[in-house]
PDB file of C-alpha atoms in Angstrom:
ATOM      1  CA  UNK A   1      82.744 129.220 153.751  1.00 39.00           C
ATOM      2  CA  UNK A   2      85.733 131.477 154.360  1.00 43.00           C
ATOM      3  CA  UNK A   3      85.363 130.924 158.111  1.00 42.00           C
ATOM      4  CA  UNK A   4      85.278 127.207 157.514  1.00 40.00           C
ATOM      5  CA  UNK A   5      88.559 127.189 155.636  1.00 36.00           C
ATOM      6  CA  UNK A   6      90.209 129.250 158.369  1.00 36.00           C
ATOM      7  CA  UNK A   7      88.966 126.821 161.011  1.00 41.00           C
ATOM      8  CA  UNK A   8      90.184 123.814 159.081  1.00 41.00           C
ATOM      9  CA  UNK A   9      93.591 125.284 158.398  1.00 36.00           C
ATOM     10  CA  UNK A  10      94.006 125.919 162.119  1.00 39.00           C
ATOM     11  CA  UNK A  11      93.824 122.181 162.742  1.00 44.00           C
ATOM     12  CA  UNK A  12      97.295 120.705 162.592  1.00 37.00           C
ATOM     13  CA  UNK A  13      98.164 117.103 163.078  1.00 38.00           C
ATOM     14  CA  UNK A  14     100.256 116.701 166.230  1.00 35.00           C
ATOM     15  CA  UNK A  15      99.116 113.446 167.775  1.00 43.00           C
ATOM     16  CA  UNK A  16      98.104 109.998 166.557  1.00 50.00           C
ATOM     17  CA  UNK A  17      96.548 109.160 163.200  1.00 58.00           C
ATOM     18  CA  UNK A  18      93.150 109.463 164.792  1.00 76.00           C
ATOM     19  CA  UNK A  19      93.225 112.769 166.634  1.00 80.00           C
ATOM     20  CA  UNK A  20      94.579 116.150 165.606  1.00 75.00           C
ATOM     21  CA  UNK A  21      94.492 119.334 167.644  1.00 65.00           C
ATOM     22  CA  UNK A  22      94.895 122.975 166.657  1.00 54.00           C
ATOM     23  CA  UNK A  23      98.265 124.453 167.553  1.00 44.00           C
ATOM     24  CA  UNK A  24      97.319 128.128 167.230  1.00 46.00           C
ATOM     25  CA  UNK A  25      93.801 127.659 168.511  1.00 53.00           C
ATOM     26  CA  UNK A  26      93.371 125.171 171.327  1.00 67.00           C
ATOM     27  CA  UNK A  27      89.594 125.092 171.027  1.00 92.00           C
ATOM     28  CA  UNK A  28      88.949 122.087 168.835  1.00 95.00           C
ATOM     29  CA  UNK A  29      90.218 118.529 168.436  1.00 96.00           C
ATOM     30  CA  UNK A  30      89.607 116.757 165.150  1.00 94.00           C
ATOM     31  CA  UNK A  31      88.705 113.077 165.381  1.00 94.00           C
ATOM     32  CA  UNK A  32      89.372 111.841 161.856  1.00 92.00           C
ATOM     33  CA  UNK A  33      88.303 108.259 162.452  1.00 90.00           C
ATOM     34  CA  UNK A  34      84.803 109.225 163.527  1.00 90.00           C
ATOM     35  CA  UNK A  35      84.681 112.383 161.394  1.00 94.00           C
ATOM     36  CA  UNK A  36      83.787 114.678 164.285  1.00 95.00           C
ATOM     37  CA  UNK A  37      85.216 117.754 165.984  1.00 96.00           C
ATOM     38  CA  UNK A  38      85.484 117.794 169.771  1.00 97.00           C
ATOM     39  CA  UNK A  39      85.172 120.980 171.769  1.00 98.00           C
ATOM     40  CA  UNK A  40      88.246 121.474 173.996  1.00 97.00           C
ATOM     41  CA  UNK A  41      87.914 124.759 175.871  1.00 97.00           C
ATOM     42  CA  UNK A  42      87.984 126.053 179.439  1.00 96.00           C
ATOM     43  CA  UNK A  43      84.227 125.363 179.552  1.00 97.00           C
ATOM     44  CA  UNK A  44      84.899 121.694 178.822  1.00 97.00           C
ATOM     45  CA  UNK A  45      86.881 121.563 182.042  1.00 97.00           C
ATOM     46  CA  UNK A  46      84.833 123.895 184.261  1.00 97.00           C
ATOM     47  CA  UNK A  47      81.251 123.235 183.168  1.00 97.00           C
ATOM     48  CA  UNK A  48      78.575 121.908 185.504  1.00 98.00           C
ATOM     49  CA  UNK A  49      75.172 121.702 183.853  1.00 98.00           C
ATOM     50  CA  UNK A  50      72.029 119.635 184.067  1.00 98.00           C
ATOM     51  CA  UNK A  51      71.171 117.620 180.939  1.00 98.00           C
ATOM     52  CA  UNK A  52      68.744 120.136 179.388  1.00 98.00           C
ATOM     53  CA  UNK A  53      71.187 123.007 179.868  1.00 98.00           C
ATOM     54  CA  UNK A  54      74.050 120.878 178.517  1.00 98.00           C
ATOM     55  CA  UNK A  55      72.102 120.216 175.321  1.00 98.00           C
ATOM     56  CA  UNK A  56      71.080 123.852 174.980  1.00 98.00           C
ATOM     57  CA  UNK A  57      74.682 124.964 175.521  1.00 98.00           C
ATOM     58  CA  UNK A  58      75.980 122.766 172.690  1.00 98.00           C
ATOM     59  CA  UNK A  59      73.223 123.834 170.307  1.00 98.00           C
ATOM     60  CA  UNK A  60      74.039 127.517 170.900  1.00 98.00           C
ATOM     61  CA  UNK A  61      77.818 127.051 170.781  1.00 98.00           C
ATOM     62  CA  UNK A  62      79.898 128.850 168.168  1.00 96.00           C
ATOM     63  CA  UNK A  63      83.557 127.884 168.185  1.00 95.00           C
ATOM     64  CA  UNK A  64      86.275 128.935 165.732  1.00 90.00           C
ATOM     65  CA  UNK A  65      83.477 130.204 163.496  1.00 91.00           C
ATOM     66  CA  UNK A  66      81.719 126.833 163.570  1.00 94.00           C
ATOM     67  CA  UNK A  67      78.105 126.286 164.604  1.00 95.00           C
ATOM     68  CA  UNK A  68      75.869 123.179 164.782  1.00 97.00           C
ATOM     69  CA  UNK A  69      77.391 121.571 167.870  1.00 98.00           C
ATOM     70  CA  UNK A  70      75.613 118.874 169.885  1.00 98.00           C
ATOM     71  CA  UNK A  71      76.111 116.558 172.865  1.00 98.00           C
ATOM     72  CA  UNK A  72      78.078 113.407 171.896  1.00 98.00           C
ATOM     73  CA  UNK A  73      76.318 110.046 171.755  1.00 98.00           C
ATOM     74  CA  UNK A  74      77.412 107.457 174.313  1.00 98.00           C
ATOM     75  CA  UNK A  75      79.470 105.551 171.752  1.00 97.00           C
ATOM     76  CA  UNK A  76      81.151 108.751 170.528  1.00 97.00           C
ATOM     77  CA  UNK A  77      82.142 109.756 174.061  1.00 98.00           C
ATOM     78  CA  UNK A  78      83.405 106.208 174.710  1.00 98.00           C
ATOM     79  CA  UNK A  79      85.889 106.588 171.816  1.00 97.00           C
ATOM     80  CA  UNK A  80      87.878 109.236 173.755  1.00 98.00           C
ATOM     81  CA  UNK A  81      88.066 107.184 176.966  1.00 98.00           C
ATOM     82  CA  UNK A  82      91.550 105.703 177.413  1.00 98.00           C
ATOM     83  CA  UNK A  83      91.243 102.675 179.685  1.00 98.00           C
ATOM     84  CA  UNK A  84      95.019 102.393 180.020  1.00 98.00           C
ATOM     85  CA  UNK A  85      94.920 105.608 182.100  1.00 97.00           C
ATOM     86  CA  UNK A  86      93.077 106.896 185.157  1.00 97.00           C
ATOM     87  CA  UNK A  87      92.524 110.310 186.742  1.00 97.00           C
ATOM     88  CA  UNK A  88      91.774 111.270 184.041  1.00 97.00           C
ATOM     89  CA  UNK A  89      91.056 108.294 181.766  1.00 98.00           C
ATOM     90  CA  UNK A  90      91.001 110.339 178.566  1.00 98.00           C
ATOM     91  CA  UNK A  91      93.005 110.428 175.336  1.00 97.00           C
ATOM     92  CA  UNK A  92      95.996 112.719 176.015  1.00 96.00           C
ATOM     93  CA  UNK A  93      95.256 115.006 173.055  1.00 95.00           C
ATOM     94  CA  UNK A  94      92.663 116.838 175.153  1.00 96.00           C
ATOM     95  CA  UNK A  95      93.913 119.864 177.103  1.00 95.00           C
ATOM     96  CA  UNK A  96      90.813 120.901 179.067  1.00 96.00           C
ATOM     97  CA  UNK A  97      89.836 117.954 181.193  1.00 96.00           C
ATOM     98  CA  UNK A  98      88.385 117.310 184.605  1.00 95.00           C
ATOM     99  CA  UNK A  99      88.144 114.019 186.432  1.00 96.00           C
ATOM    100  CA  UNK A 100      84.397 114.155 186.590  1.00 96.00           C
ATOM    101  CA  UNK A 101      81.310 112.890 184.852  1.00 98.00           C
ATOM    102  CA  UNK A 102      80.345 114.034 181.346  1.00 98.00           C
ATOM    103  CA  UNK A 103      76.948 113.996 179.667  1.00 98.00           C
ATOM    104  CA  UNK A 104      75.999 112.063 176.543  1.00 98.00           C
ATOM    105  CA  UNK A 105      72.889 112.662 174.415  1.00 98.00           C
ATOM    106  CA  UNK A 106      71.593 109.125 174.990  1.00 98.00           C
ATOM    107  CA  UNK A 107      68.476 108.563 177.087  1.00 98.00           C
ATOM    108  CA  UNK A 108      68.439 105.724 179.614  1.00 98.00           C
ATOM    109  CA  UNK A 109      66.157 103.016 178.200  1.00 98.00           C
ATOM    110  CA  UNK A 110      64.275 102.336 181.437  1.00 97.00           C
ATOM    111  CA  UNK A 111      63.284 105.919 182.274  1.00 97.00           C
ATOM    112  CA  UNK A 112      63.479 109.226 180.409  1.00 97.00           C
ATOM    113  CA  UNK A 113      64.381 110.983 183.665  1.00 98.00           C
ATOM    114  CA  UNK A 114      67.938 109.657 183.264  1.00 98.00           C
ATOM    115  CA  UNK A 115      70.619 109.862 180.549  1.00 98.00           C
ATOM    116  CA  UNK A 116      73.966 108.117 180.028  1.00 98.00           C
ATOM    117  CA  UNK A 117      77.190 109.580 181.392  1.00 98.00           C
ATOM    118  CA  UNK A 118      80.860 108.626 181.439  1.00 98.00           C
ATOM    119  CA  UNK A 119      83.061 109.372 184.436  1.00 98.00           C
ATOM    120  CA  UNK A 120      86.507 110.391 183.167  1.00 98.00           C
ATOM    121  CA  UNK A 121      88.167 109.694 186.508  1.00 98.00           C
ATOM    122  CA  UNK A 122      88.170 105.988 185.603  1.00 98.00           C
ATOM    123  CA  UNK A 123      85.931 105.484 182.545  1.00 98.00           C
ATOM    124  CA  UNK A 124      82.960 104.140 184.503  1.00 98.00           C
ATOM    125  CA  UNK A 125      79.664 104.465 182.626  1.00 98.00           C
ATOM    126  CA  UNK A 126      76.361 105.229 184.319  1.00 98.00           C
ATOM    127  CA  UNK A 127      72.796 106.474 183.842  1.00 98.00           C
ATOM    128  CA  UNK A 128      72.423 109.716 185.775  1.00 98.00           C
ATOM    129  CA  UNK A 129      69.317 111.764 186.590  1.00 98.00           C
ATOM    130  CA  UNK A 130      68.995 114.554 184.037  1.00 98.00           C
ATOM    131  CA  UNK A 131      68.559 117.085 186.858  1.00 98.00           C
ATOM    132  CA  UNK A 132      72.091 116.334 188.129  1.00 98.00           C
ATOM    133  CA  UNK A 133      74.909 118.694 187.135  1.00 98.00           C
ATOM    134  CA  UNK A 134      77.756 117.214 185.075  1.00 98.00           C
ATOM    135  CA  UNK A 135      80.454 118.447 182.702  1.00 98.00           C
ATOM    136  CA  UNK A 136      79.941 119.070 178.999  1.00 98.00           C
ATOM    137  CA  UNK A 137      82.103 118.433 175.923  1.00 98.00           C
ATOM    138  CA  UNK A 138      80.245 119.128 172.662  1.00 98.00           C
ATOM    139  CA  UNK A 139      80.868 117.539 169.255  1.00 98.00           C
ATOM    140  CA  UNK A 140      80.246 118.600 165.694  1.00 97.00           C
ATOM    141  CA  UNK A 141      79.963 116.438 162.592  1.00 96.00           C
ATOM    142  CA  UNK A 142      82.785 116.992 160.131  1.00 90.00           C
ATOM    143  CA  UNK A 143      80.392 116.350 157.235  1.00 81.00           C
ATOM    144  CA  UNK A 144      78.434 119.574 157.608  1.00 66.00           C
ATOM    145  CA  UNK A 145      81.729 121.467 157.331  1.00 56.00           C
ATOM    146  CA  UNK A 146      83.616 119.582 154.647  1.00 48.00           C
ATOM    147  CA  UNK A 147      80.722 119.230 152.240  1.00 45.00           C
ATOM    148  CA  UNK A 148      80.551 122.998 151.907  1.00 46.00           C
ATOM    149  CA  UNK A 149      84.307 123.302 151.830  1.00 44.00           C
ATOM    150  CA  UNK A 150      84.899 120.898 148.969  1.00 39.00           C
ATOM    151  CA  UNK A 151      82.824 122.912 146.493  1.00 34.00           C
TER     152      UNK A 151
ATOM    153  CA  UNK B   1      61.777  76.822 156.159  1.00 40.00           C
ATOM    154  CA  UNK B   2      62.451  77.260 159.847  1.00 44.00           C
ATOM    155  CA  UNK B   3      66.010  78.178 159.017  1.00 45.00           C
ATOM    156  CA  UNK B   4      64.877  80.909 156.630  1.00 43.00           C
ATOM    157  CA  UNK B   5      62.428  82.338 159.164  1.00 41.00           C
ATOM    158  CA  UNK B   6      65.129  82.448 161.819  1.00 43.00           C
ATOM    159  CA  UNK B   7      67.507  84.213 159.474  1.00 45.00           C
ATOM    160  CA  UNK B   8      64.943  86.924 158.828  1.00 44.00           C
ATOM    161  CA  UNK B   9      64.668  87.627 162.540  1.00 47.00           C
ATOM    162  CA  UNK B  10      68.324  88.572 162.801  1.00 48.00           C
ATOM    163  CA  UNK B  11      69.373  92.188 162.596  1.00 48.00           C
ATOM    164  CA  UNK B  12      71.064  93.500 159.478  1.00 46.00           C
ATOM    165  CA  UNK B  13      74.621  93.324 160.781  1.00 52.00           C
ATOM    166  CA  UNK B  14      74.506  89.905 162.437  1.00 59.00           C
ATOM    167  CA  UNK B  15      74.671  86.755 160.383  1.00 55.00           C
ATOM    168  CA  UNK B  16      73.932  83.274 161.615  1.00 51.00           C
ATOM    169  CA  UNK B  17      76.594  80.697 162.166  1.00 51.00           C
ATOM    170  CA  UNK B  18      75.776  77.796 164.481  1.00 73.00           C
ATOM    171  CA  UNK B  19      76.906  78.699 167.960  1.00 93.00           C
ATOM    172  CA  UNK B  20      78.464  82.051 167.134  1.00 94.00           C
ATOM    173  CA  UNK B  21      77.333  85.277 165.475  1.00 93.00           C
ATOM    174  CA  UNK B  22      79.205  87.401 162.939  1.00 92.00           C
ATOM    175  CA  UNK B  23      78.950  91.160 163.378  1.00 92.00           C
ATOM    176  CA  UNK B  24      79.718  92.466 159.902  1.00 88.00           C
ATOM    177  CA  UNK B  25      80.003  96.039 161.134  1.00 89.00           C
ATOM    178  CA  UNK B  26      82.888  95.362 163.542  1.00 91.00           C
ATOM    179  CA  UNK B  27      84.240  92.247 161.822  1.00 92.00           C
ATOM    180  CA  UNK B  28      84.082  90.377 165.124  1.00 96.00           C
ATOM    181  CA  UNK B  29      82.608  86.917 165.696  1.00 96.00           C
ATOM    182  CA  UNK B  30      80.878  86.335 169.013  1.00 97.00           C
ATOM    183  CA  UNK B  31      80.306  83.132 170.949  1.00 97.00           C
ATOM    184  CA  UNK B  32      76.548  82.501 171.201  1.00 97.00           C
ATOM    185  CA  UNK B  33      76.029  79.008 172.621  1.00 96.00           C
ATOM    186  CA  UNK B  34      74.406  77.837 175.862  1.00 95.00           C
ATOM    187  CA  UNK B  35      77.665  78.284 177.789  1.00 96.00           C
ATOM    188  CA  UNK B  36      77.229  82.068 177.534  1.00 97.00           C
ATOM    189  CA  UNK B  37      74.182  81.874 179.766  1.00 95.00           C
ATOM    190  CA  UNK B  38      75.459  79.161 182.096  1.00 96.00           C
ATOM    191  CA  UNK B  39      79.205  79.466 182.682  1.00 97.00           C
ATOM    192  CA  UNK B  40      80.283  81.785 185.531  1.00 98.00           C
ATOM    193  CA  UNK B  41      84.017  82.332 186.036  1.00 98.00           C
ATOM    194  CA  UNK B  42      86.621  84.527 187.700  1.00 98.00           C
ATOM    195  CA  UNK B  43      88.564  86.888 185.434  1.00 98.00           C
ATOM    196  CA  UNK B  44      91.623  84.638 185.075  1.00 98.00           C
ATOM    197  CA  UNK B  45      89.394  81.607 184.512  1.00 98.00           C
ATOM    198  CA  UNK B  46      87.454  83.558 181.890  1.00 98.00           C
ATOM    199  CA  UNK B  47      90.641  84.324 179.934  1.00 98.00           C
ATOM    200  CA  UNK B  48      91.724  80.668 180.093  1.00 98.00           C
ATOM    201  CA  UNK B  49      88.211  79.519 179.147  1.00 98.00           C
ATOM    202  CA  UNK B  50      88.172  81.644 175.968  1.00 98.00           C
ATOM    203  CA  UNK B  51      91.707  80.565 175.037  1.00 97.00           C
ATOM    204  CA  UNK B  52      90.693  76.902 175.202  1.00 97.00           C
ATOM    205  CA  UNK B  53      87.224  77.319 173.656  1.00 97.00           C
ATOM    206  CA  UNK B  54      86.320  75.318 170.556  1.00 95.00           C
ATOM    207  CA  UNK B  55      83.097  76.548 168.955  1.00 93.00           C
ATOM    208  CA  UNK B  56      82.019  76.136 165.324  1.00 89.00           C
ATOM    209  CA  UNK B  57      85.418  74.453 164.750  1.00 89.00           C
ATOM    210  CA  UNK B  58      87.365  77.603 165.652  1.00 91.00           C
ATOM    211  CA  UNK B  59      89.929  77.704 168.438  1.00 92.00           C
ATOM    212  CA  UNK B  60      91.217  81.294 168.319  1.00 95.00           C
ATOM    213  CA  UNK B  61      88.768  82.719 170.871  1.00 97.00           C
ATOM    214  CA  UNK B  62      89.668  85.374 173.441  1.00 98.00           C
ATOM    215  CA  UNK B  63      88.003  87.582 176.042  1.00 98.00           C
ATOM    216  CA  UNK B  64      86.742  90.836 174.391  1.00 98.00           C
ATOM    217  CA  UNK B  65      88.043  94.248 175.435  1.00 98.00           C
ATOM    218  CA  UNK B  66      85.587  96.673 177.037  1.00 98.00           C
ATOM    219  CA  UNK B  67      85.307  98.706 173.820  1.00 98.00           C
ATOM    220  CA  UNK B  68      84.770  95.572 171.735  1.00 98.00           C
ATOM    221  CA  UNK B  69      82.018  94.421 174.080  1.00 98.00           C
ATOM    222  CA  UNK B  70      80.268  97.778 173.750  1.00 98.00           C
ATOM    223  CA  UNK B  71      79.883  97.156 169.984  1.00 97.00           C
ATOM    224  CA  UNK B  72      77.191  94.563 170.813  1.00 98.00           C
ATOM    225  CA  UNK B  73      75.515  96.679 173.514  1.00 98.00           C
ATOM    226  CA  UNK B  74      72.267  98.383 172.468  1.00 98.00           C
ATOM    227  CA  UNK B  75      71.399 101.089 174.984  1.00 98.00           C
ATOM    228  CA  UNK B  76      67.920 101.547 173.490  1.00 98.00           C
ATOM    229  CA  UNK B  77      67.043  98.107 174.915  1.00 97.00           C
ATOM    230  CA  UNK B  78      67.257  96.677 178.415  1.00 98.00           C
ATOM    231  CA  UNK B  79      67.127  93.333 180.188  1.00 98.00           C
ATOM    232  CA  UNK B  80      69.273  92.749 178.216  1.00 98.00           C
ATOM    233  CA  UNK B  81      70.822  95.825 176.580  1.00 98.00           C
ATOM    234  CA  UNK B  82      72.025  93.527 173.797  1.00 98.00           C
ATOM    235  CA  UNK B  83      71.845  93.938 170.034  1.00 97.00           C
ATOM    236  CA  UNK B  84      69.230  91.852 168.226  1.00 95.00           C
ATOM    237  CA  UNK B  85      70.490  88.678 166.571  1.00 94.00           C
ATOM    238  CA  UNK B  86      71.912  86.860 169.594  1.00 96.00           C
ATOM    239  CA  UNK B  87      70.103  83.738 170.813  1.00 95.00           C
ATOM    240  CA  UNK B  88      71.630  83.730 174.291  1.00 96.00           C
ATOM    241  CA  UNK B  89      70.400  86.849 176.065  1.00 97.00           C
ATOM    242  CA  UNK B  90      71.177  86.381 179.788  1.00 96.00           C
ATOM    243  CA  UNK B  91      71.472  89.795 181.368  1.00 94.00           C
ATOM    244  CA  UNK B  92      74.009  89.386 184.160  1.00 97.00           C
ATOM    245  CA  UNK B  93      77.514  90.838 184.391  1.00 98.00           C
ATOM    246  CA  UNK B  94      80.084  89.911 181.713  1.00 98.00           C
ATOM    247  CA  UNK B  95      83.864  90.077 182.053  1.00 98.00           C
ATOM    248  CA  UNK B  96      85.958  92.079 179.603  1.00 98.00           C
ATOM    249  CA  UNK B  97      89.717  91.662 179.039  1.00 98.00           C
ATOM    250  CA  UNK B  98      90.296  95.325 179.985  1.00 98.00           C
ATOM    251  CA  UNK B  99      91.997  95.582 183.371  1.00 98.00           C
ATOM    252  CA  UNK B 100      91.435  98.562 185.678  1.00 98.00           C
ATOM    253  CA  UNK B 101      94.427 100.872 185.110  1.00 98.00           C
ATOM    254  CA  UNK B 102      94.420 102.047 188.720  1.00 98.00           C
ATOM    255  CA  UNK B 103      94.625  98.501 190.099  1.00 98.00           C
ATOM    256  CA  UNK B 104      95.438  96.222 187.141  1.00 98.00           C
ATOM    257  CA  UNK B 105      96.447  93.188 189.202  1.00 98.00           C
ATOM    258  CA  UNK B 106      93.266  93.024 191.254  1.00 98.00           C
ATOM    259  CA  UNK B 107      90.488  94.628 189.191  1.00 98.00           C
ATOM    260  CA  UNK B 108      89.025  94.397 185.686  1.00 98.00           C
ATOM    261  CA  UNK B 109      86.033  95.892 183.864  1.00 98.00           C
ATOM    262  CA  UNK B 110      82.712  94.141 183.531  1.00 98.00           C
ATOM    263  CA  UNK B 111      79.615  95.213 181.617  1.00 98.00           C
ATOM    264  CA  UNK B 112      76.246  94.675 183.301  1.00 98.00           C
ATOM    265  CA  UNK B 113      73.948  93.615 180.489  1.00 98.00           C
ATOM    266  CA  UNK B 114      70.661  94.516 182.190  1.00 98.00           C
ATOM    267  CA  UNK B 115      71.183  98.154 181.214  1.00 98.00           C
ATOM    268  CA  UNK B 116      74.726  98.281 179.790  1.00 98.00           C
ATOM    269  CA  UNK B 117      76.833 100.073 182.395  1.00 98.00           C
ATOM    270  CA  UNK B 118      80.543  99.300 182.884  1.00 98.00           C
ATOM    271  CA  UNK B 119      82.352  99.173 186.190  1.00 98.00           C
ATOM    272  CA  UNK B 120      85.707  97.856 187.424  1.00 98.00           C
ATOM    273  CA  UNK B 121      85.543  95.111 190.024  1.00 98.00           C
ATOM    274  CA  UNK B 122      87.608  92.484 191.809  1.00 98.00           C
ATOM    275  CA  UNK B 123      88.848  89.800 189.401  1.00 98.00           C
ATOM    276  CA  UNK B 124      87.941  87.067 191.879  1.00 98.00           C
ATOM    277  CA  UNK B 125      84.218  87.643 191.262  1.00 98.00           C
ATOM    278  CA  UNK B 126      82.500  85.094 189.014  1.00 98.00           C
ATOM    279  CA  UNK B 127      80.684  86.629 186.044  1.00 98.00           C
ATOM    280  CA  UNK B 128      79.407  85.513 182.634  1.00 98.00           C
ATOM    281  CA  UNK B 129      81.751  85.171 179.658  1.00 98.00           C
ATOM    282  CA  UNK B 130      81.060  85.793 175.960  1.00 98.00           C
ATOM    283  CA  UNK B 131      84.246  85.136 173.969  1.00 98.00           C
ATOM    284  CA  UNK B 132      85.123  86.790 170.683  1.00 98.00           C
ATOM    285  CA  UNK B 133      87.345  86.082 167.695  1.00 97.00           C
ATOM    286  CA  UNK B 134      88.522  88.139 164.754  1.00 94.00           C
ATOM    287  CA  UNK B 135      86.950  87.574 161.381  1.00 85.00           C
ATOM    288  CA  UNK B 136      89.811  86.562 159.138  1.00 71.00           C
ATOM    289  CA  UNK B 137      89.801  88.584 155.940  1.00 60.00           C
ATOM    290  CA  UNK B 138      90.957  86.577 152.973  1.00 44.00           C
TER     291      UNK B 138
END
């Protein structure tokens, strides 16, 4: 609980009403509208993992004292695409970005050998083979943190 | 009776109006008449078509943005990857109002409703159109 409060207090509002990023720690972006934290670290920029490893990475992640991370759903990842920009087409609050393809947790409906991705060079969406290597940006539900914190 | 049965088939968030469907979750109202399956237009024609559309006695229709269109996409389904509740379920490519930032004059985003992927393409291509309007809150 103490860790949680420290992590929350590190999150200062510097951008729009929707997103806030930590000023001291640059590891986490808070998405208030969707009530989730976004990972924003060097790994977010440099990572290249197949789908299984991407999922395992998020599940094992501990960031600013916070656990219980996961891959974003397709619709969560779509919320940080900014279609008024390209190269990269991402909300400017994020510091660690590459112009590549990022994994989502959502299986492709026609075959389980593929999962949905979003290419942050332009915002193109596609179903990629799970054995392909892509970048990873994990999310964490705000609920699991704030419920504890409010007591 | 038939009317009641049909209403039960609709998903929880979509309510029946005649030729359009209300999505209570997003507050958007979607065109859902035969035109959606039949009309194929270029991007500029699609914008003009929505602006002049008169369905269910409403005239304030417009082309949906890419993110708005994704609110009716259901990636757990395919052919089409469309939420339950719509009568017209043609699975071709649909124009969105979102232009491609790298080449905004020439290209715009479409969503391919067979599986739900989005790609930017030349505005001169003719694709399907499903117009949208905002639910007016009183």
